[in-house]
GROMACS .gro file of C-alpha atoms in nm:
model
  307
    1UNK     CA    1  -0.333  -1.465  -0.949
    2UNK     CA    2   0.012  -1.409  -0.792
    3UNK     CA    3   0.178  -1.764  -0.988
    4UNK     CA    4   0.118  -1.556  -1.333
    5UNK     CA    5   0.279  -1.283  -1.186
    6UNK     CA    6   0.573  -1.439  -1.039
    7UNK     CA    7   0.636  -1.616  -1.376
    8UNK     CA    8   0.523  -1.315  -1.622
    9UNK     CA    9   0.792  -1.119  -1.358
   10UNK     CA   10   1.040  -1.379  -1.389
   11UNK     CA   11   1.062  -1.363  -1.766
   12UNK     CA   12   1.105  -1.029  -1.798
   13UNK     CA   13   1.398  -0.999  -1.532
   14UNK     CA   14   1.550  -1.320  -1.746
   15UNK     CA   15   1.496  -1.071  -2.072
   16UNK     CA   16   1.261  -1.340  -2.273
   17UNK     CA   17   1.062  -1.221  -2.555
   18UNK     CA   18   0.703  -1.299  -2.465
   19UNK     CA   19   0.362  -1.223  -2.522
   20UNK     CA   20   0.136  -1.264  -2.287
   21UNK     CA   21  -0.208  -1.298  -2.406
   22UNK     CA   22  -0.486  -1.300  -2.170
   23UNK     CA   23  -0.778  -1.543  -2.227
   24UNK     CA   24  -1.124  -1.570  -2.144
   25UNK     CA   25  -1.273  -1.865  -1.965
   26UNK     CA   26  -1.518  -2.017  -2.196
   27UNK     CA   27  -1.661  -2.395  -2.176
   28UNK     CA   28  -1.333  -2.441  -2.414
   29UNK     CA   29  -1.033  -2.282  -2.179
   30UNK     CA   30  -1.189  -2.361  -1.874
   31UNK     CA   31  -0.992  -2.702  -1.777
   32UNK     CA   32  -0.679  -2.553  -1.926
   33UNK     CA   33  -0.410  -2.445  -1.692
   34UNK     CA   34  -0.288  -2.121  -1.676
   35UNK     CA   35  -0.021  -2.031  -1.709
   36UNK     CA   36   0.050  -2.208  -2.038
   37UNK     CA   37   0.380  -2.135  -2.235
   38UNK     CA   38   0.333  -2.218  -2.604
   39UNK     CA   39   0.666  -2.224  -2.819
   40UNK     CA   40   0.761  -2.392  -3.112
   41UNK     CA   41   0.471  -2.572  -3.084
   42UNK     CA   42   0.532  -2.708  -2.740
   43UNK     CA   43   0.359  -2.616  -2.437
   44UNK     CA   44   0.440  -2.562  -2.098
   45UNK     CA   45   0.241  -2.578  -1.779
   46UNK     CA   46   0.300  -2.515  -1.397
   47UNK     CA   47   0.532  -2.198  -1.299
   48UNK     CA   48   0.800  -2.424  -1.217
   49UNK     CA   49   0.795  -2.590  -1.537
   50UNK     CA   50   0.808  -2.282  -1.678
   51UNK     CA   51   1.089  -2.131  -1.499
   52UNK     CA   52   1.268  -2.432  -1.586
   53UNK     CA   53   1.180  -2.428  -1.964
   54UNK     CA   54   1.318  -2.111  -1.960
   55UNK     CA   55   1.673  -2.128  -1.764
   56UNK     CA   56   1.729  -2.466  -2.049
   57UNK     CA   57   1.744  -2.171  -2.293
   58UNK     CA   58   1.960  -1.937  -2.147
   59UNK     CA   59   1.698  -1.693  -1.974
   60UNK     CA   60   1.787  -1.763  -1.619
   61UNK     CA   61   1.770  -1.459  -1.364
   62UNK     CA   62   1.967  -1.642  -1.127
   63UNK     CA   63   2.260  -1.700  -1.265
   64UNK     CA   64   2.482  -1.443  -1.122
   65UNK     CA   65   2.394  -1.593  -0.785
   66UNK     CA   66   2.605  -1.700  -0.540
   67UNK     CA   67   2.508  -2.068  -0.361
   68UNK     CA   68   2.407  -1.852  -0.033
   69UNK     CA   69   2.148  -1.656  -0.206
   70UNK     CA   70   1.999  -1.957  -0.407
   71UNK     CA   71   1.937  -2.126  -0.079
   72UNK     CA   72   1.832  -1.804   0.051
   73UNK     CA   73   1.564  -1.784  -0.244
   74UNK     CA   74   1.447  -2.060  -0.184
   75UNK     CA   75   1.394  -2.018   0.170
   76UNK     CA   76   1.249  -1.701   0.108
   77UNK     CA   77   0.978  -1.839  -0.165
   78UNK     CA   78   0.873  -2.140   0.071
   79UNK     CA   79   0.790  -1.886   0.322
   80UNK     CA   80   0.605  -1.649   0.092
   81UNK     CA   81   0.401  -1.954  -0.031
   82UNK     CA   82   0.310  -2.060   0.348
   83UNK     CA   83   0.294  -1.703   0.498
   84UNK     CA   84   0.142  -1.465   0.261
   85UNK     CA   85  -0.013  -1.693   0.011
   86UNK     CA   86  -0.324  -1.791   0.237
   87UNK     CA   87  -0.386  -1.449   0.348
   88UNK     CA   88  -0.390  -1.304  -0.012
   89UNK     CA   89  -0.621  -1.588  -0.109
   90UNK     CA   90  -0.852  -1.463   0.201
   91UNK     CA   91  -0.797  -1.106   0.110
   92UNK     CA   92  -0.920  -1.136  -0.248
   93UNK     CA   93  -1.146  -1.473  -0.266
   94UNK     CA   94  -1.315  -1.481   0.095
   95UNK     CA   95  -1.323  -1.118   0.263
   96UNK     CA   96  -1.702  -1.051   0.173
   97UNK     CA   97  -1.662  -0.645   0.102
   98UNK     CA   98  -1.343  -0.737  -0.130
   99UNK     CA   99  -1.500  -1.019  -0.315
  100UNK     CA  100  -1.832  -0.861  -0.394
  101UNK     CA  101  -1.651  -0.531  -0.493
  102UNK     CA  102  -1.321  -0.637  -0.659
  103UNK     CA  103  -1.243  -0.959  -0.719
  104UNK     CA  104  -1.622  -1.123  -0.831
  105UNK     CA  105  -1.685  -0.852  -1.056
  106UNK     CA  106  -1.316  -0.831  -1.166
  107UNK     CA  107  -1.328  -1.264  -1.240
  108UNK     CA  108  -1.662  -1.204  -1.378
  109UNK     CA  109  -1.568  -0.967  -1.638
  110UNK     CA  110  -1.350  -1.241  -1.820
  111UNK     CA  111  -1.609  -1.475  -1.788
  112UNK     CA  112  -1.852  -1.502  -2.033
  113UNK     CA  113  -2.227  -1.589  -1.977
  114UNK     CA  114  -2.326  -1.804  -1.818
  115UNK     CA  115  -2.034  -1.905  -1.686
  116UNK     CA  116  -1.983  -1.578  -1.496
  117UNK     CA  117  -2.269  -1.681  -1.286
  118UNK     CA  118  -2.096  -1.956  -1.076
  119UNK     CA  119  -1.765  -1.963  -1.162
  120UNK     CA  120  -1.666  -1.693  -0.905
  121UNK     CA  121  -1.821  -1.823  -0.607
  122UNK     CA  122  -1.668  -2.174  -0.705
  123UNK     CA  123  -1.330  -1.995  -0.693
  124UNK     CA  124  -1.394  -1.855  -0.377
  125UNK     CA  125  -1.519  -2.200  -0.234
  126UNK     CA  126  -1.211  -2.344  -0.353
  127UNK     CA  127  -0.997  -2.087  -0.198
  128UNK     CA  128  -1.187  -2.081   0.165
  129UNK     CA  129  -1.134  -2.479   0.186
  130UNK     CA  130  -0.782  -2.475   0.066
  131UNK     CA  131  -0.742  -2.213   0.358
  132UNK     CA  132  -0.914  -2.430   0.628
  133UNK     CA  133  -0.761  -2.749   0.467
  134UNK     CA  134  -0.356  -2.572   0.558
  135UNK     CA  135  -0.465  -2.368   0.844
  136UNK     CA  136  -0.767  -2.470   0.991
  137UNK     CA  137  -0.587  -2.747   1.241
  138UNK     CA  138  -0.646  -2.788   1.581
  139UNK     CA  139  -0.690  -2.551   1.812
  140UNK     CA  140  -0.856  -2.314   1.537
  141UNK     CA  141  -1.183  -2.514   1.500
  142UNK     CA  142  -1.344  -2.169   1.317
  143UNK     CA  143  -1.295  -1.960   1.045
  144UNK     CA  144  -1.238  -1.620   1.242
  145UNK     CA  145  -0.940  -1.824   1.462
  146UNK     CA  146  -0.796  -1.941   1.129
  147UNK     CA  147  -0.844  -1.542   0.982
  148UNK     CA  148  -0.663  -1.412   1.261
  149UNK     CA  149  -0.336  -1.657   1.219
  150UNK     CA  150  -0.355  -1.601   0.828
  151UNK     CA  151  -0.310  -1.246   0.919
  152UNK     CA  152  -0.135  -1.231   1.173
  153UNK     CA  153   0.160  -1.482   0.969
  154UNK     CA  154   0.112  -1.262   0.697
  155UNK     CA  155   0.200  -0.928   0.851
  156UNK     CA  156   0.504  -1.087   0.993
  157UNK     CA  157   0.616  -1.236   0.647
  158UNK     CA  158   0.555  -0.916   0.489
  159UNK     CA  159   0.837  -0.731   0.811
  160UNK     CA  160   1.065  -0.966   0.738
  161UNK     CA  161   1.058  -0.894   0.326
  162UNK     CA  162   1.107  -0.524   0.428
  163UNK     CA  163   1.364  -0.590   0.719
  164UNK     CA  164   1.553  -0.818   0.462
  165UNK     CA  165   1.537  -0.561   0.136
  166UNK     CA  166   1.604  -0.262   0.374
  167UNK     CA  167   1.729   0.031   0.148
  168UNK     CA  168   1.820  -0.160  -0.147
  169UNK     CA  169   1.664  -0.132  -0.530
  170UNK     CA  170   1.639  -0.547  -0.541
  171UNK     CA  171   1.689  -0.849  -0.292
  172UNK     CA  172   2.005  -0.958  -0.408
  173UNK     CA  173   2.240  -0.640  -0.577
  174UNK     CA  174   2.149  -0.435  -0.910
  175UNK     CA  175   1.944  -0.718  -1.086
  176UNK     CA  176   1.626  -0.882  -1.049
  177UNK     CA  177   1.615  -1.240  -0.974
  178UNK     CA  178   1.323  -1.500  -0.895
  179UNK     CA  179   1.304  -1.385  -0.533
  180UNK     CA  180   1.233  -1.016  -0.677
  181UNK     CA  181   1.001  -1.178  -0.945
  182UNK     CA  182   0.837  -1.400  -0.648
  183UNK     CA  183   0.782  -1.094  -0.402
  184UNK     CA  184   0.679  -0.880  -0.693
  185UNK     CA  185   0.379  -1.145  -0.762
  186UNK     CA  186   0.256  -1.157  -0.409
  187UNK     CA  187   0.278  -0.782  -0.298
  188UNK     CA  188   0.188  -0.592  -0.606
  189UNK     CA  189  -0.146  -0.696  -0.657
  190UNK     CA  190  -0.223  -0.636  -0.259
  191UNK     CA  191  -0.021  -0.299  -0.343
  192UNK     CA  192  -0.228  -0.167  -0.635
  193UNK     CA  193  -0.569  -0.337  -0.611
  194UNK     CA  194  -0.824  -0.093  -0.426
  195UNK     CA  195  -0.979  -0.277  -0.181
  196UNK     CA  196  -1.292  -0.160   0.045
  197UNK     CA  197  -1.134  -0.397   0.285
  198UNK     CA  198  -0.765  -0.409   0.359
  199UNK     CA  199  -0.604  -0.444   0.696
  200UNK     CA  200  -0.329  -0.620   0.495
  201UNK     CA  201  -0.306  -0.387   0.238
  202UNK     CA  202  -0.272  -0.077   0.502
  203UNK     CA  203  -0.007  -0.276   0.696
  204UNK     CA  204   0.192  -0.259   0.382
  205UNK     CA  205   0.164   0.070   0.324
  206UNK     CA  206   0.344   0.134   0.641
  207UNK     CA  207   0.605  -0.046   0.487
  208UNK     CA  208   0.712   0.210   0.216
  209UNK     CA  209   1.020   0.039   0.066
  210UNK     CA  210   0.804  -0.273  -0.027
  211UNK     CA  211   0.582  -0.023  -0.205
  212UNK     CA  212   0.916   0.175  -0.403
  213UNK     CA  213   0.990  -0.174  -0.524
  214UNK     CA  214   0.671  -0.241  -0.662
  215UNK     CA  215   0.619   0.045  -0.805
  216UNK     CA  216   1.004   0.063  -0.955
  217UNK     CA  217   0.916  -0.327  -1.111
  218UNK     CA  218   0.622  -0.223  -1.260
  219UNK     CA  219   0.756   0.154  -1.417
  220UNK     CA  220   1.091  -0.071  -1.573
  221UNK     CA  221   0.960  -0.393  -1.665
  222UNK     CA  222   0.531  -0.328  -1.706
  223UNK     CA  223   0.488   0.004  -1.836
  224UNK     CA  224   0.503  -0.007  -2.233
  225UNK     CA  225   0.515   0.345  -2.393
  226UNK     CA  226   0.612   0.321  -2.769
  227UNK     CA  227   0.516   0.658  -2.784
  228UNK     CA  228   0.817   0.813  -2.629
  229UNK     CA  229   0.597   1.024  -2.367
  230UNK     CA  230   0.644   1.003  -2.005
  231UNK     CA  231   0.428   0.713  -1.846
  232UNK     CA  232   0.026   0.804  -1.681
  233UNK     CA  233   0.067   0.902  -1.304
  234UNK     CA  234  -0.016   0.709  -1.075
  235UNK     CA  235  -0.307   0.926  -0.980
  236UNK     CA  236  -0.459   0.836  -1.327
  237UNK     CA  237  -0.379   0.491  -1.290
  238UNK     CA  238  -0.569   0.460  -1.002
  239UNK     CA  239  -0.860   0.667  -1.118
  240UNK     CA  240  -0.855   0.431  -1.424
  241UNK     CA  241  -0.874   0.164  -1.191
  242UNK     CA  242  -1.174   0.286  -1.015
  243UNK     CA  243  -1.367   0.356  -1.319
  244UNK     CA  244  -1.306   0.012  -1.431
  245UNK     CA  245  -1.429  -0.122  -1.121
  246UNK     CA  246  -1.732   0.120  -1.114
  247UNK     CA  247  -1.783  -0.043  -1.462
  248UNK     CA  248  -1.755  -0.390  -1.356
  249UNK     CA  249  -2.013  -0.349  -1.064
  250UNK     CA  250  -2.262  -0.201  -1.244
  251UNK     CA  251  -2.242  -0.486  -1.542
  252UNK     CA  252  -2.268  -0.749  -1.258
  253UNK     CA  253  -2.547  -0.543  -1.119
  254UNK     CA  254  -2.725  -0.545  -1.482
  255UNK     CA  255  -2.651  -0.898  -1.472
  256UNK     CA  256  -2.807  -0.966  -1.149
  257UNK     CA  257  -3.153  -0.780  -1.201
  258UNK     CA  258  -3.180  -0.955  -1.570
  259UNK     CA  259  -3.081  -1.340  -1.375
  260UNK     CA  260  -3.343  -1.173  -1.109
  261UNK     CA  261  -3.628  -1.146  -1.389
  262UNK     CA  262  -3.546  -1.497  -1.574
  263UNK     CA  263  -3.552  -1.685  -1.226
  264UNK     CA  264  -3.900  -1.521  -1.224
  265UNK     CA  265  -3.982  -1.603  -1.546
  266UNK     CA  266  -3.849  -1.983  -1.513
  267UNK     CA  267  -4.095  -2.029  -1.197
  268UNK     CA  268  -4.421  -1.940  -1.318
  269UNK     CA  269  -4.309  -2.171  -1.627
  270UNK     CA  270  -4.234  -2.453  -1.416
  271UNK     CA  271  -4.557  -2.377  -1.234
  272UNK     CA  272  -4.777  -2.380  -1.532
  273UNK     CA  273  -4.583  -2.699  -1.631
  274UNK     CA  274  -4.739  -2.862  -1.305
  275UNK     CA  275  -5.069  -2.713  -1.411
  276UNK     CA  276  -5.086  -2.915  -1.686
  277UNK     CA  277  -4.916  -3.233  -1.587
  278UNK     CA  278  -5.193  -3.269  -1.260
  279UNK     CA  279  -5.458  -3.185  -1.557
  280UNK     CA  280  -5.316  -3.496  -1.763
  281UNK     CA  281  -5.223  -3.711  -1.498
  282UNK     CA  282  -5.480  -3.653  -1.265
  283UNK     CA  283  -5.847  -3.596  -1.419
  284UNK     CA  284  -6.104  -3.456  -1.146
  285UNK     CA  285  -6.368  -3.691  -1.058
  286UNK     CA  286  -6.603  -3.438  -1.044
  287UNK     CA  287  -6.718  -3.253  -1.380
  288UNK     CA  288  -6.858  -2.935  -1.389
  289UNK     CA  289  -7.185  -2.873  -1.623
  290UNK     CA  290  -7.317  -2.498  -1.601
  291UNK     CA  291  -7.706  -2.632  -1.594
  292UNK     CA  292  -7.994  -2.353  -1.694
  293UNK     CA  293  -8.206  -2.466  -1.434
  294UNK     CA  294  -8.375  -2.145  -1.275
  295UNK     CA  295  -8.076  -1.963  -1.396
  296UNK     CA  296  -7.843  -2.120  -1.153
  297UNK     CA  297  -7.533  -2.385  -1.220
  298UNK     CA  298  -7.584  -2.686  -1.077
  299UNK     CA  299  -7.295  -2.964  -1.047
  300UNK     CA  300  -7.289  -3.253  -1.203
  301UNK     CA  301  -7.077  -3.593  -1.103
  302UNK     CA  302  -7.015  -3.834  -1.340
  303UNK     CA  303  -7.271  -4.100  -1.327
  304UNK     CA  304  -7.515  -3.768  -1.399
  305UNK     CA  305  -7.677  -3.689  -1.106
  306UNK     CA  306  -7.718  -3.372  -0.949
  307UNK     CA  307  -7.518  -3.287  -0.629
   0.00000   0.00000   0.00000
């Protein structure tokens, strides 16, 4: 999630004319990579590729950076990426409450049928073993050890990001650069999502500046309003948000009850397919004749005599 922010961030600050056009996973798009720059009939993969691509054609955000501050960035990036990237990934992809409420229904939305049915919990397989594969070494031999380091790394990235932007609009002067664009990525989805559980989310609310920067990126660079009229509030936003979650859960909910029914439906075929193949497969030994003597049935075995 973040990685197509970061990059989507970093072209804006670099003033590239994109589009961004969000896909759907189908059977077709779903070993693609994303996310893809097409131009000129080339395309582009990875974020840093991208980045790249981008400063060969003049659109670099960087380049009123001193030498300081480009090691700085990239000092600062390599932490975000081993600080705050496995607790997001936990936040969104393994926390039960946020998963079953956000993020599943969210992922599953995008995802058409039947796809939608095991894609998401793939994801968040994928994320819990990249978690234990970085994090999980010894002494922390279980998941809620590993949870509380993830967390605990996190909150302390997160203090020094707020210790190091202090009062000021960016990280470095007036302008965006790819440490703005690479902080944007990782803090503004934990800053806007609405999360049922969020002990990372509410320690970044006590950090208010992060928050002013986030929302500052988002009302300069993210809000389009051809209109001319003064952007939604962020009370709407947010109620538009919850709607479209309220949305989402109940179409995963429809979802659910219908998968409930076929699931049904598919075991009392495969039942009656058993039926049949122990009729075929398997005759009885014994036949049953229905036999009129003195009104009563008598049974019959093969060979004809009565049992």
């Amino acid at each position: 999630m973040h990685i197509i922010i970061n990059t989507a961030a970093y072209a804006k600050f670099s003033g590239a004319q994109l589009k961004i056009m969000p896909i759907d996973l189908t059977w077709k798009t779903l070993t693609e990579t994303v996310p893809a720059l097409h131009f000129d009939r080339t395309t582009v993969t990875e974020p840093p590729n991208i980045l790249s691509f981008l400063r060969k054609r003049k659109y670099n955000a960087d380049f009123e950076l001193t030498a300081k501050q480009g090691a700085d960035t990239m000092a600062y990036i390599a932490l975000l990426q081993e600080k705050l990237g496995p607790a997001l990934l936990h936040t969104f992809w393994v926390d039960v409450e946020n998963y079953s409420n956000v993020t599943r229904p969210w992922f599953a939305s995008r995802t058409p049928f039947p796809l939608n049915l095991f894609l998401p919990g793939r994801q968040s397989s994928v994320a819990l073993s990249r978690i234990l594969l970085t994090k999980g070494e010894p002494p922390l031999h279980n998941i809620s050890d590993v949870e509380a380091k993830i967390y605990s790394e996190a909150k302390e990235c997160l203090n020094l990001l707020s210790h190091r932007l202090g009062t000021s609009q960016y990280f470095f002067g007036n302008t965006p650069a790819s440490l703005d664009a690479f902080v944007f990525g990782h803090i503004a989805p934990l800053h806007k999502a609405i999360l049922p559980s969020g002990q990372l989310q509410q320690h970044l609310k006590q950090l208010p500046n992060l928050g002013h920067f986030c929302d500052a990126i988002i009302k300069t660079y993210f809000v389009e309003n051809a209109s001319g009229l003064p952007p939604a509030s962020q009370d709407t936003v947010d109620a538009n948000l919850q709607k479209l979650t309220q949305l989402v859960n109940k179409e995963s909910n429809l979802i659910e009850k219908v998968m409930s029914c076929f699931a049904c439906i598919c075991s009392l075929f495969l039942s009656a397919c058993q039926i049949v193949f122990f009729m075929f497969c398997f005759p009885p030994f014994l036949t049953q004749h229905v036999c009129k003597h003195t009104g009563s049935a008598s049974v019959v075995d093969v060979n004809g005599g009565l049992v």
